[in-house]
mmCIF file of C-alpha atoms and ligand atoms in Angstrom:
data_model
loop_
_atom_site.group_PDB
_atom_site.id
_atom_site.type_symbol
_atom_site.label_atom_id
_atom_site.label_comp_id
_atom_site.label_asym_id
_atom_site.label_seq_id
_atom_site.Cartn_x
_atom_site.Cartn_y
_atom_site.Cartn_z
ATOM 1 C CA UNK D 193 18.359 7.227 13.364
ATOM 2 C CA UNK D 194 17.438 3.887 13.801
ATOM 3 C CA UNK D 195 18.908 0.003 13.722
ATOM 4 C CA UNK D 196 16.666 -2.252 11.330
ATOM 5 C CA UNK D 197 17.332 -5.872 11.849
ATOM 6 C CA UNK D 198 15.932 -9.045 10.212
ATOM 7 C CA UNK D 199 15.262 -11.888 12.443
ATOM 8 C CA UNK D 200 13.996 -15.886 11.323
ATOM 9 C CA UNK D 201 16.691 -16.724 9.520
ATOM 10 C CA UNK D 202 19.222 -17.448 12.375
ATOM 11 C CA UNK D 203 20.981 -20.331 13.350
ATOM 12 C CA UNK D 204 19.420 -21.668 16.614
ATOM 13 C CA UNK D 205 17.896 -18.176 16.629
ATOM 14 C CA UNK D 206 16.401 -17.041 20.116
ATOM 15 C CA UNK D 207 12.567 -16.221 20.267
ATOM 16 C CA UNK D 208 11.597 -12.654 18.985
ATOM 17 C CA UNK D 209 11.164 -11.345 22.533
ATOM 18 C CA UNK D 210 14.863 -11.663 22.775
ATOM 19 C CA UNK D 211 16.011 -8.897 20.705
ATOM 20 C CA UNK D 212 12.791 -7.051 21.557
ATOM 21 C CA UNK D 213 14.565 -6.312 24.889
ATOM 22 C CA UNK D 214 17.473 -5.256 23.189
ATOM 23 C CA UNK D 215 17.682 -1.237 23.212
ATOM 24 C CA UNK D 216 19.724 -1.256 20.430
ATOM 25 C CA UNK D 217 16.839 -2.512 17.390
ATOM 26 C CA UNK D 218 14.391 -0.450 16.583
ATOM 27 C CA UNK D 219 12.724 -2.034 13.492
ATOM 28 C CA UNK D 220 12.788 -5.970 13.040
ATOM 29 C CA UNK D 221 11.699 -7.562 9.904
ATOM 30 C CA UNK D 222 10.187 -10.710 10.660
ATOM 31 C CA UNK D 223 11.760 -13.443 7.613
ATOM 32 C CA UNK D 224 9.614 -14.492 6.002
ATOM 33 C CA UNK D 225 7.123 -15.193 4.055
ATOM 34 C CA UNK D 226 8.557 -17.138 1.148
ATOM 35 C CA UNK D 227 6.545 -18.912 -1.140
ATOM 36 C CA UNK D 228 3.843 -17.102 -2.800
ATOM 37 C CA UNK D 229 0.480 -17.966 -3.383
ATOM 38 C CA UNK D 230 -0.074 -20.222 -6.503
ATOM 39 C CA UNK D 231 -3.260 -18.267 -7.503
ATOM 40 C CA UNK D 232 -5.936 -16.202 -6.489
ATOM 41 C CA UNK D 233 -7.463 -17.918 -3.636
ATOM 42 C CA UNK D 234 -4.044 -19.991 -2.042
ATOM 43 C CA UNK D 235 -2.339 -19.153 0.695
ATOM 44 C CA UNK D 236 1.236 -17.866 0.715
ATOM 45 C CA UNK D 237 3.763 -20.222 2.725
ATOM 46 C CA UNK D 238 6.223 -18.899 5.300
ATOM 47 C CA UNK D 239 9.497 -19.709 7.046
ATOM 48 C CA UNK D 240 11.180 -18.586 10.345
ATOM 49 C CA UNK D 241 13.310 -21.087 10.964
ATOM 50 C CA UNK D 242 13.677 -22.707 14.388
ATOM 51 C CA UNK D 243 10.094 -21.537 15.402
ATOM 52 C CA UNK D 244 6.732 -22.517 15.419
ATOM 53 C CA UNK D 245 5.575 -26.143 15.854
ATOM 54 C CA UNK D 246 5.752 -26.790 12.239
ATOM 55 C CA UNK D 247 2.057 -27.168 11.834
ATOM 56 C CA UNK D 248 0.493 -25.848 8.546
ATOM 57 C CA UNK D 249 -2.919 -24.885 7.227
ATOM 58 C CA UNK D 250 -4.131 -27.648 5.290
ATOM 59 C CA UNK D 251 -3.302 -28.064 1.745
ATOM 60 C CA UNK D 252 -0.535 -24.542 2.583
ATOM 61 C CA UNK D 253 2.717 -24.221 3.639
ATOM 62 C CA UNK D 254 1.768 -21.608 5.644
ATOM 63 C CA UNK D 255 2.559 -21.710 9.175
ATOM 64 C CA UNK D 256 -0.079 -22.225 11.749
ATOM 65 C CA UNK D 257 1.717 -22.839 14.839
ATOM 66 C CA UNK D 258 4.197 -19.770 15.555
ATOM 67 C CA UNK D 259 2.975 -19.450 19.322
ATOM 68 C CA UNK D 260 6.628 -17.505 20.208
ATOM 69 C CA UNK D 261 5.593 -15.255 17.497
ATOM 70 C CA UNK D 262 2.207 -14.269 18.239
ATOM 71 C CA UNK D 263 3.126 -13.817 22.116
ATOM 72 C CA UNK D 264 6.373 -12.283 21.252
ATOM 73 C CA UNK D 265 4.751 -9.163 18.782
ATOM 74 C CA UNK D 266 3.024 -7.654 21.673
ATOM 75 C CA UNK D 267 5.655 -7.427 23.987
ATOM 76 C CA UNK D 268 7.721 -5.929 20.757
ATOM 77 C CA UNK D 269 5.120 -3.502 20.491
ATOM 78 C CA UNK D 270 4.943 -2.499 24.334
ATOM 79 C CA UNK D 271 8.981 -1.743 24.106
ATOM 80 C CA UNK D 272 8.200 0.263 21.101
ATOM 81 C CA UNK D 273 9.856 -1.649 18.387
ATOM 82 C CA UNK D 274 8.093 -1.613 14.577
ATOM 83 C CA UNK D 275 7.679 -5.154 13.394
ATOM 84 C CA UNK D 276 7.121 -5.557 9.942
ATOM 85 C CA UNK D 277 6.263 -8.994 7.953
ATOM 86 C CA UNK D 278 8.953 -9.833 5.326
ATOM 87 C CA UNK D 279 8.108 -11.094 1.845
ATOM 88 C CA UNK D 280 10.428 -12.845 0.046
ATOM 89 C CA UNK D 281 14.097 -14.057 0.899
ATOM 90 C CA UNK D 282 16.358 -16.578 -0.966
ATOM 91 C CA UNK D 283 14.106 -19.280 -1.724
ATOM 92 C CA UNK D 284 12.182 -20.704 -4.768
ATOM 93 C CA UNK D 285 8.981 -19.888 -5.454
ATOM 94 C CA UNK D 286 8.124 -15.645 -5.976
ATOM 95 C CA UNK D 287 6.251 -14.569 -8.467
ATOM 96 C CA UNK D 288 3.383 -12.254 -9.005
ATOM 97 C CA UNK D 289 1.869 -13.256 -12.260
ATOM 98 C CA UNK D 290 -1.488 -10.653 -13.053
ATOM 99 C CA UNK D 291 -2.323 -7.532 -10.914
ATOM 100 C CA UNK D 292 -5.588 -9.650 -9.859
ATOM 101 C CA UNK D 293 -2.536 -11.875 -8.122
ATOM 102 C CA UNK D 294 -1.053 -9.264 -6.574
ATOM 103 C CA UNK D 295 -4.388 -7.906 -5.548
ATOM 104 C CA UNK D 296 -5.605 -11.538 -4.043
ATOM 105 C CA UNK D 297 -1.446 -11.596 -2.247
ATOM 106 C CA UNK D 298 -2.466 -7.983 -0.606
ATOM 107 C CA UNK D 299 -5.438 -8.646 0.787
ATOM 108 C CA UNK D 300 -4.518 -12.241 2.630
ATOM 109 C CA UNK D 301 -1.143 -10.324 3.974
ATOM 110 C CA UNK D 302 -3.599 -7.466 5.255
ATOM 111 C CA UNK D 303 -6.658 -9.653 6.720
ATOM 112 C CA UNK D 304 -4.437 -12.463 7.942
ATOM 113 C CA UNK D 305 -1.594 -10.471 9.581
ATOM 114 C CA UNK D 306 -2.509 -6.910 9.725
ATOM 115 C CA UNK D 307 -5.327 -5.181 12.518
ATOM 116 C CA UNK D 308 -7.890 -8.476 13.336
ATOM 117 C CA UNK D 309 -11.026 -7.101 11.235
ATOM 118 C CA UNK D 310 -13.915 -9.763 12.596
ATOM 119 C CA UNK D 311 -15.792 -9.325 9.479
ATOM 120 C CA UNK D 312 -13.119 -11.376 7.673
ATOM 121 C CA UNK D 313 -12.145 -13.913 10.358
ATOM 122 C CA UNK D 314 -13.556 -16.724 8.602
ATOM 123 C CA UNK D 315 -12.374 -15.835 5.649
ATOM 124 C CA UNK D 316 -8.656 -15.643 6.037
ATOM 125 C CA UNK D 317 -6.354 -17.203 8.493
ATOM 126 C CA UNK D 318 -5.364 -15.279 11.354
ATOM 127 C CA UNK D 319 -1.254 -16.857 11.738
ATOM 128 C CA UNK D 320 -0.299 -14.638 14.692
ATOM 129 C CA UNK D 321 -3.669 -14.572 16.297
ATOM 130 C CA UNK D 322 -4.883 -11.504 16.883
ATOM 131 C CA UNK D 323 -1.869 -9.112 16.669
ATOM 132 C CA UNK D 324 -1.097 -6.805 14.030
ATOM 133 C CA UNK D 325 2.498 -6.168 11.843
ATOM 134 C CA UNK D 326 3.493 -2.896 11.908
ATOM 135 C CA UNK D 327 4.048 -3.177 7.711
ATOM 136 C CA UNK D 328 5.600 -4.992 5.317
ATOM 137 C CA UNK D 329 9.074 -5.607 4.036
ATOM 138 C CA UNK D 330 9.784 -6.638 0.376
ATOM 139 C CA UNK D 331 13.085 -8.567 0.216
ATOM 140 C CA UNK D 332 12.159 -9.629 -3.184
ATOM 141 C CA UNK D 333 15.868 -11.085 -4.563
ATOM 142 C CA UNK D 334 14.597 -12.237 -7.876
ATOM 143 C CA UNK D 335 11.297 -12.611 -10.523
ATOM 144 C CA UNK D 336 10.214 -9.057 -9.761
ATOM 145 C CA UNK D 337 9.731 -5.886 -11.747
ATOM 146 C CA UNK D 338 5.822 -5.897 -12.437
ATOM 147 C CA UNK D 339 2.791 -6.223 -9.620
ATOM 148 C CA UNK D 340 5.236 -5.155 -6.288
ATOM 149 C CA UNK D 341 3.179 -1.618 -6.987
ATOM 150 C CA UNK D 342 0.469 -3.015 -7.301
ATOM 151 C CA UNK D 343 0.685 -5.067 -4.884
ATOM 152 C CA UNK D 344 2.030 -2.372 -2.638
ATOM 153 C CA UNK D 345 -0.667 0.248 -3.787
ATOM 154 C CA UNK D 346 -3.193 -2.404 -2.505
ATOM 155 C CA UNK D 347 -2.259 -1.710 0.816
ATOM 156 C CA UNK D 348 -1.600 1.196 1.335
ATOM 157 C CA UNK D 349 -5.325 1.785 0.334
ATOM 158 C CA UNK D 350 -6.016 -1.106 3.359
ATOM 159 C CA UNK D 351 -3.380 1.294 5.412
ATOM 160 C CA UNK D 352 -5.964 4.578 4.415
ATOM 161 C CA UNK D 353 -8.503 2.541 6.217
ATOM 162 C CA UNK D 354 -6.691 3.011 9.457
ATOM 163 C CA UNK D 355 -6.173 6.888 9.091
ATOM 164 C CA UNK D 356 -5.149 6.860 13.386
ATOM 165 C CA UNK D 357 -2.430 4.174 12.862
ATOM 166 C CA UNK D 358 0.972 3.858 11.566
ATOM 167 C CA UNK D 359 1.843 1.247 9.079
ATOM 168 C CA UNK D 360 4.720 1.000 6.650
ATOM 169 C CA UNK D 361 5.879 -0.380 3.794
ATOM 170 C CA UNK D 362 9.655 -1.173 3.126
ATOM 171 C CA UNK D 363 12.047 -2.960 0.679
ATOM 172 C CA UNK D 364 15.517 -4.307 0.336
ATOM 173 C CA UNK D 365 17.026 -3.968 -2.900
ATOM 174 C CA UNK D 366 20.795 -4.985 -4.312
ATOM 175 C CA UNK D 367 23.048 -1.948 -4.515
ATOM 176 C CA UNK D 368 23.019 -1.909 -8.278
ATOM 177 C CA UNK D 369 20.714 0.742 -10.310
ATOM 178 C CA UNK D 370 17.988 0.470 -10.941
ATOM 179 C CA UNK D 371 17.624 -2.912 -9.108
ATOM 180 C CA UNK D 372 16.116 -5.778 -11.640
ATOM 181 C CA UNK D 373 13.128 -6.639 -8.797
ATOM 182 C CA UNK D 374 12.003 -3.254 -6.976
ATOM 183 C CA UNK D 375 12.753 0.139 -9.209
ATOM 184 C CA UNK D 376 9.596 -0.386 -10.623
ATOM 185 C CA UNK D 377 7.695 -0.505 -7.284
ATOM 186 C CA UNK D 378 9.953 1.990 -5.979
ATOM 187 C CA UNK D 379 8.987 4.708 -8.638
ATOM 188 C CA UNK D 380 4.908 3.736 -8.713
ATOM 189 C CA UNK D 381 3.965 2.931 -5.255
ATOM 190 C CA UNK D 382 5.386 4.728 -1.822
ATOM 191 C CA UNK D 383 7.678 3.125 0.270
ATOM 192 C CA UNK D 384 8.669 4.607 3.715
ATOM 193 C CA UNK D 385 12.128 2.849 4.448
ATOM 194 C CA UNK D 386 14.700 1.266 1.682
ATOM 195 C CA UNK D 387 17.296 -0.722 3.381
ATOM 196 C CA UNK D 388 19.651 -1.502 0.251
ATOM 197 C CA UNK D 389 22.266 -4.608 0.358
ATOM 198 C CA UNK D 390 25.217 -2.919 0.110
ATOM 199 C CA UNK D 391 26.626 -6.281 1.372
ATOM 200 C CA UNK D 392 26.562 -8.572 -1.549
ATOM 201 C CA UNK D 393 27.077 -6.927 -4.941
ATOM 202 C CA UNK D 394 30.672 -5.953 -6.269
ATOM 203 C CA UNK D 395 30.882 -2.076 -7.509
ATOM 204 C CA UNK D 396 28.428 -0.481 -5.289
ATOM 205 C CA UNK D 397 29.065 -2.296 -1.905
ATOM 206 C CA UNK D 398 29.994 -0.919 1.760
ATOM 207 C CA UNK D 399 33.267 -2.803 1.122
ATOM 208 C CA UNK D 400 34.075 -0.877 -1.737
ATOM 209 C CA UNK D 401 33.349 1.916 -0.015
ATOM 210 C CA UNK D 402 36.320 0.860 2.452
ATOM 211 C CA UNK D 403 38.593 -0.524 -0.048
ATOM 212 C CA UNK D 404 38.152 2.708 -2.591
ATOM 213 C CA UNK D 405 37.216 0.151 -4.838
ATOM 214 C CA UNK D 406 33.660 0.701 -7.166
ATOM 215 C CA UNK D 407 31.536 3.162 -6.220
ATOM 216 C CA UNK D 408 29.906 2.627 -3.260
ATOM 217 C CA UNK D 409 26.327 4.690 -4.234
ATOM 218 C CA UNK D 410 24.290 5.764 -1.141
ATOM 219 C CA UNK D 411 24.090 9.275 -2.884
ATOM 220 C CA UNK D 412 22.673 7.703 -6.225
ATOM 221 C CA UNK D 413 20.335 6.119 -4.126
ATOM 222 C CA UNK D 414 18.994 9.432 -2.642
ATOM 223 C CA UNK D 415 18.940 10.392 -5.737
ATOM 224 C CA UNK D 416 16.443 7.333 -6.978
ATOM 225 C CA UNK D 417 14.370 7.959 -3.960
ATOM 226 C CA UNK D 418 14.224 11.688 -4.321
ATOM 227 C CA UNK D 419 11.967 10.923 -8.192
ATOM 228 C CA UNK D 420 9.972 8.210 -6.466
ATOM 229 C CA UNK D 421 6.397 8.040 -5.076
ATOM 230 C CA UNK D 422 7.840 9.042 -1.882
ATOM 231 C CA UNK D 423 10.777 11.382 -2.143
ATOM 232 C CA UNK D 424 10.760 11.643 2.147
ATOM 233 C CA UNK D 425 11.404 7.936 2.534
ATOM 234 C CA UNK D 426 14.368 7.152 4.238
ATOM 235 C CA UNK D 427 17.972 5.467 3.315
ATOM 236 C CA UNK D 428 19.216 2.950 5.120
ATOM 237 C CA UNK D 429 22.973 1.468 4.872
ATOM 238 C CA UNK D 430 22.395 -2.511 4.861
ATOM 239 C CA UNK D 431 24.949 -4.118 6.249
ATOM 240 C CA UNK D 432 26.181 -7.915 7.191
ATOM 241 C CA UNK D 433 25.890 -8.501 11.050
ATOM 242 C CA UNK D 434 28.875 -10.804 10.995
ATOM 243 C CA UNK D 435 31.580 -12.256 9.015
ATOM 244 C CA UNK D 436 29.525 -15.456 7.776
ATOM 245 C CA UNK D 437 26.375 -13.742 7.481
ATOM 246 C CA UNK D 438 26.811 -13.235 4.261
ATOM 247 C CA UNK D 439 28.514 -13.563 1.181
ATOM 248 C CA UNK D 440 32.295 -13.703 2.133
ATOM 249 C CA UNK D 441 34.269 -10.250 2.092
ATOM 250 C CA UNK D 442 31.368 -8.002 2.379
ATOM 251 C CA UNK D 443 31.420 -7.759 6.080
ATOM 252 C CA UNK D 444 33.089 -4.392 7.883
ATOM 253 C CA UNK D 445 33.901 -4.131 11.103
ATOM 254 C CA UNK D 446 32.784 -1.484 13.531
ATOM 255 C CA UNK D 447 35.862 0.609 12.838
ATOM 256 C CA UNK D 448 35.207 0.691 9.377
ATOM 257 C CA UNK D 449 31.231 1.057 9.057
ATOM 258 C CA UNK D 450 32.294 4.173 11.490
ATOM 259 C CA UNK D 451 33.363 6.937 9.132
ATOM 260 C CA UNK D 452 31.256 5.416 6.001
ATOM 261 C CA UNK D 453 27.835 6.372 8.158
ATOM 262 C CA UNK D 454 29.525 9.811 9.358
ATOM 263 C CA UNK D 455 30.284 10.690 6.072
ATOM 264 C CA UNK D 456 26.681 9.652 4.578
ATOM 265 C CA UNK D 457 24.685 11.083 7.784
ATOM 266 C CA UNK D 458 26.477 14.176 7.152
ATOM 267 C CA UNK D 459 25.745 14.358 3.490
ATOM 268 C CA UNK D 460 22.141 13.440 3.573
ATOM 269 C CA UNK D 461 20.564 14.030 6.578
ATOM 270 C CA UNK D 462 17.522 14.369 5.537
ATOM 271 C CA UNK D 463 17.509 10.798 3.551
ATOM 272 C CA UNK D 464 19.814 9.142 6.173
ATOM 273 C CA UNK D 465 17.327 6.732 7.827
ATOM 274 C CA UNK D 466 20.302 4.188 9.429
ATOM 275 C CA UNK D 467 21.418 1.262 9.308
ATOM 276 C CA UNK D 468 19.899 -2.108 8.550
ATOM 277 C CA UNK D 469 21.749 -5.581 9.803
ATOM 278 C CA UNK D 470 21.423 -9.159 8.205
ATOM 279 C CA UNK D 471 20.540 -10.259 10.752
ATOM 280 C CA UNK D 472 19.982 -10.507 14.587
ATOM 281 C CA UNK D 473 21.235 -13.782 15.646
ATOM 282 C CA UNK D 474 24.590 -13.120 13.689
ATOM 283 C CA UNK D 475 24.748 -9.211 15.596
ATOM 284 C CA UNK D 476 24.086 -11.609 18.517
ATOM 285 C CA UNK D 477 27.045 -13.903 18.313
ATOM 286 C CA UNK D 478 29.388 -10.809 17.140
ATOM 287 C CA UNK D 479 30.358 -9.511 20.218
ATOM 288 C CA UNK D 480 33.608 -6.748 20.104
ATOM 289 C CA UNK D 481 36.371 -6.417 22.492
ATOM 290 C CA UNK D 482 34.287 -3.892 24.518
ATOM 291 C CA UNK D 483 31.157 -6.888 25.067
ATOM 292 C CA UNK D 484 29.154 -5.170 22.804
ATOM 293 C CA UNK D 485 26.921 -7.243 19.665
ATOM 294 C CA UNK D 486 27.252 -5.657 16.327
ATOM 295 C CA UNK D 487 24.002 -3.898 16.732
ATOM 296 C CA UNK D 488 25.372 -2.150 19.894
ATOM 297 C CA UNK D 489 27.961 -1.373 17.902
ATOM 298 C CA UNK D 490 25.817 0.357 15.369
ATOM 299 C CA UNK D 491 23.499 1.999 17.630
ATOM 300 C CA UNK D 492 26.643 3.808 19.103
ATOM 301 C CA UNK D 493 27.878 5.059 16.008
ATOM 302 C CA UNK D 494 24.275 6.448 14.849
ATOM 303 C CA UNK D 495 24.570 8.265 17.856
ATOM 304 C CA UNK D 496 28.524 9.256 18.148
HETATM 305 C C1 LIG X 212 17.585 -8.601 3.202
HETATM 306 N N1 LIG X 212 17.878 -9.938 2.766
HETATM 307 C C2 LIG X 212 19.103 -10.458 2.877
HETATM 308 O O1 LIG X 212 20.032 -9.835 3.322
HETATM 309 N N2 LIG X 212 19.250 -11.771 2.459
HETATM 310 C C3 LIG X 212 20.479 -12.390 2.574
HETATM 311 N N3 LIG X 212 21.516 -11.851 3.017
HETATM 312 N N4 LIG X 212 20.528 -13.686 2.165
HETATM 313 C C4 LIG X 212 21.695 -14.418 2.207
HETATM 314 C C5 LIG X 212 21.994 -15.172 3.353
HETATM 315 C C6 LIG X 212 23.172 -15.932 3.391
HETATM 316 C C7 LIG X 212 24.044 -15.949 2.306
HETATM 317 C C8 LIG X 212 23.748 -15.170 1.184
HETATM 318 C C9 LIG X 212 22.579 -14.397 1.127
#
């Protein structure tokens, strides 16, 4: 099973190739694009933190200059690690107002950051040059509920266009059921990975788990997943990659994510996808007694 991390967010984060050289991630969400378009027609604007030379496309927020990123993705891809674009994140502005906006918010992801189609090079903006995302990743944390299936069913049909490759659609709801922003896109459009947050909600969290407090809900999770659009796609336990990753309290430490993920790969293994970490540069600064990041950490419990 694998180790999903996000990276973007981190303080004085290293460049992406970085943790693409680490053996120990196998999916990284890149965070993210976070400021939706303000109509049919405008670009979306996007954040990753210490990167890029801050340059946008005129009259956008959208980042033209991330040179680490768009040299960085290939050499991701040649160690085999899925990179996916993330929408979404703490900030402001998120909203899809009409399914013609979701529509117009599919397409510029897909022709701007998905396989370089030259028939539409002069149409949309091509951010990280030439490579292609593996998929995209909805961290959508508030003003969702209607157009994410759209939205999502938009490319997947782009996806069917590509019938020889792999791409892959993922979200990252709160623990609580049904989550306010995605259990509508979760039941109408197919998603192949949900990492949940079981990191910053009381009542369902991986603390409680720990504590025998709530009710930590991985199985009622399955069970959302099993009446989806995609009753295959696969669980992962979210997790905080440090103590001040996160909201304070949420974070467990090796010893105690240990027999939460036994327990849960045991009881679904068919659902059990792994674990996802919030996020790199925290894993990175986390090392244990043994030298090991956080990640490491994880990757040798998936495989204990
Ligand atoms: C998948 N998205 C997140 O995990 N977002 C997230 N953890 N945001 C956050 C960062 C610092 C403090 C509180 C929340």
């Amino acid at each position: 099973s694998n180790v999903a991390v996000y990276w973007g967010q981190g303080a004085y984060q290293q460049r992406l190739s970085h943790f693409c050289e680490e053996t120990s991630l196998d999916i990284i969400n890149l965070a993210f694009i976070n400021l939706f378009p303000s109509g049919v027609g405008a670009y979306p604007g996007s954040n990753f933190g210490n990167q890029c030379d801050g340059t946008v496309y005129a009259g956008s927020e959208l980042l033209s200059g991330c040179h680490q990123i768009w040299e960085d993705i290939p050499v991701c891809k040649e160690m085999g690690k899925t990179v996916m674009l993330s929408i979404g994140g703490e900030t402001a502005y998120q909203q899809l107002t009409s399914d013609l906006d979701a529509i117009w918010f599919a397409d510029f992801l897909w022709y701007s950051f998905g396989p370089e189609n030259e028939n539409y090079t002069d149409a949309y903006p091509r951010p990280f040059l030439s490579t292609s995302v593996d998929g995209f990743d909805f961290d959508i944390e508030h003003d969702g509920g209607a157009g994410y299936a759209t939205m999502i069913n938009r490319l997947r049909s782009h996806f069917d266009e590509y019938p020889d490759q792999q791409f892959y659609i993922s979200g990252a709801p709160q623990c609580p059921i049904p989550d306010a922003q995605l259990s509508d896109a979760i039941s109408n459009s197919f998603f192949d990975f949900i990492w949940v947050q079981f990191y910053n909600t009381a009542g369902c969290s991986a603390r409680d788990y720990v504590d025998g407090t709530g009710i930590f809900n991985f199985g009622d999770w399955v069970d959302v997943i099993k009446s989806s659009s995609n009753p295959h796609a696969k669980l992962y336990v979210g997790l905080l990659a440090s103590e001040d990753a996160g909201v304070a309290g949420y974070y467990l430490t090796p010893a105690e994510v240990y027999p939460l993920v036994e327990t849960y790969m045991a009881l679904y293994p068919k659902h059990f996808g792994g674990i996802m970490l919030w996020e790199a540069t925290a894993s990175e600064n986390n090392v244990s007694p043994d030298g090991l990041t956080y990640a490491q950490e994880m990757k040798e419990i998936l495989y204990s």
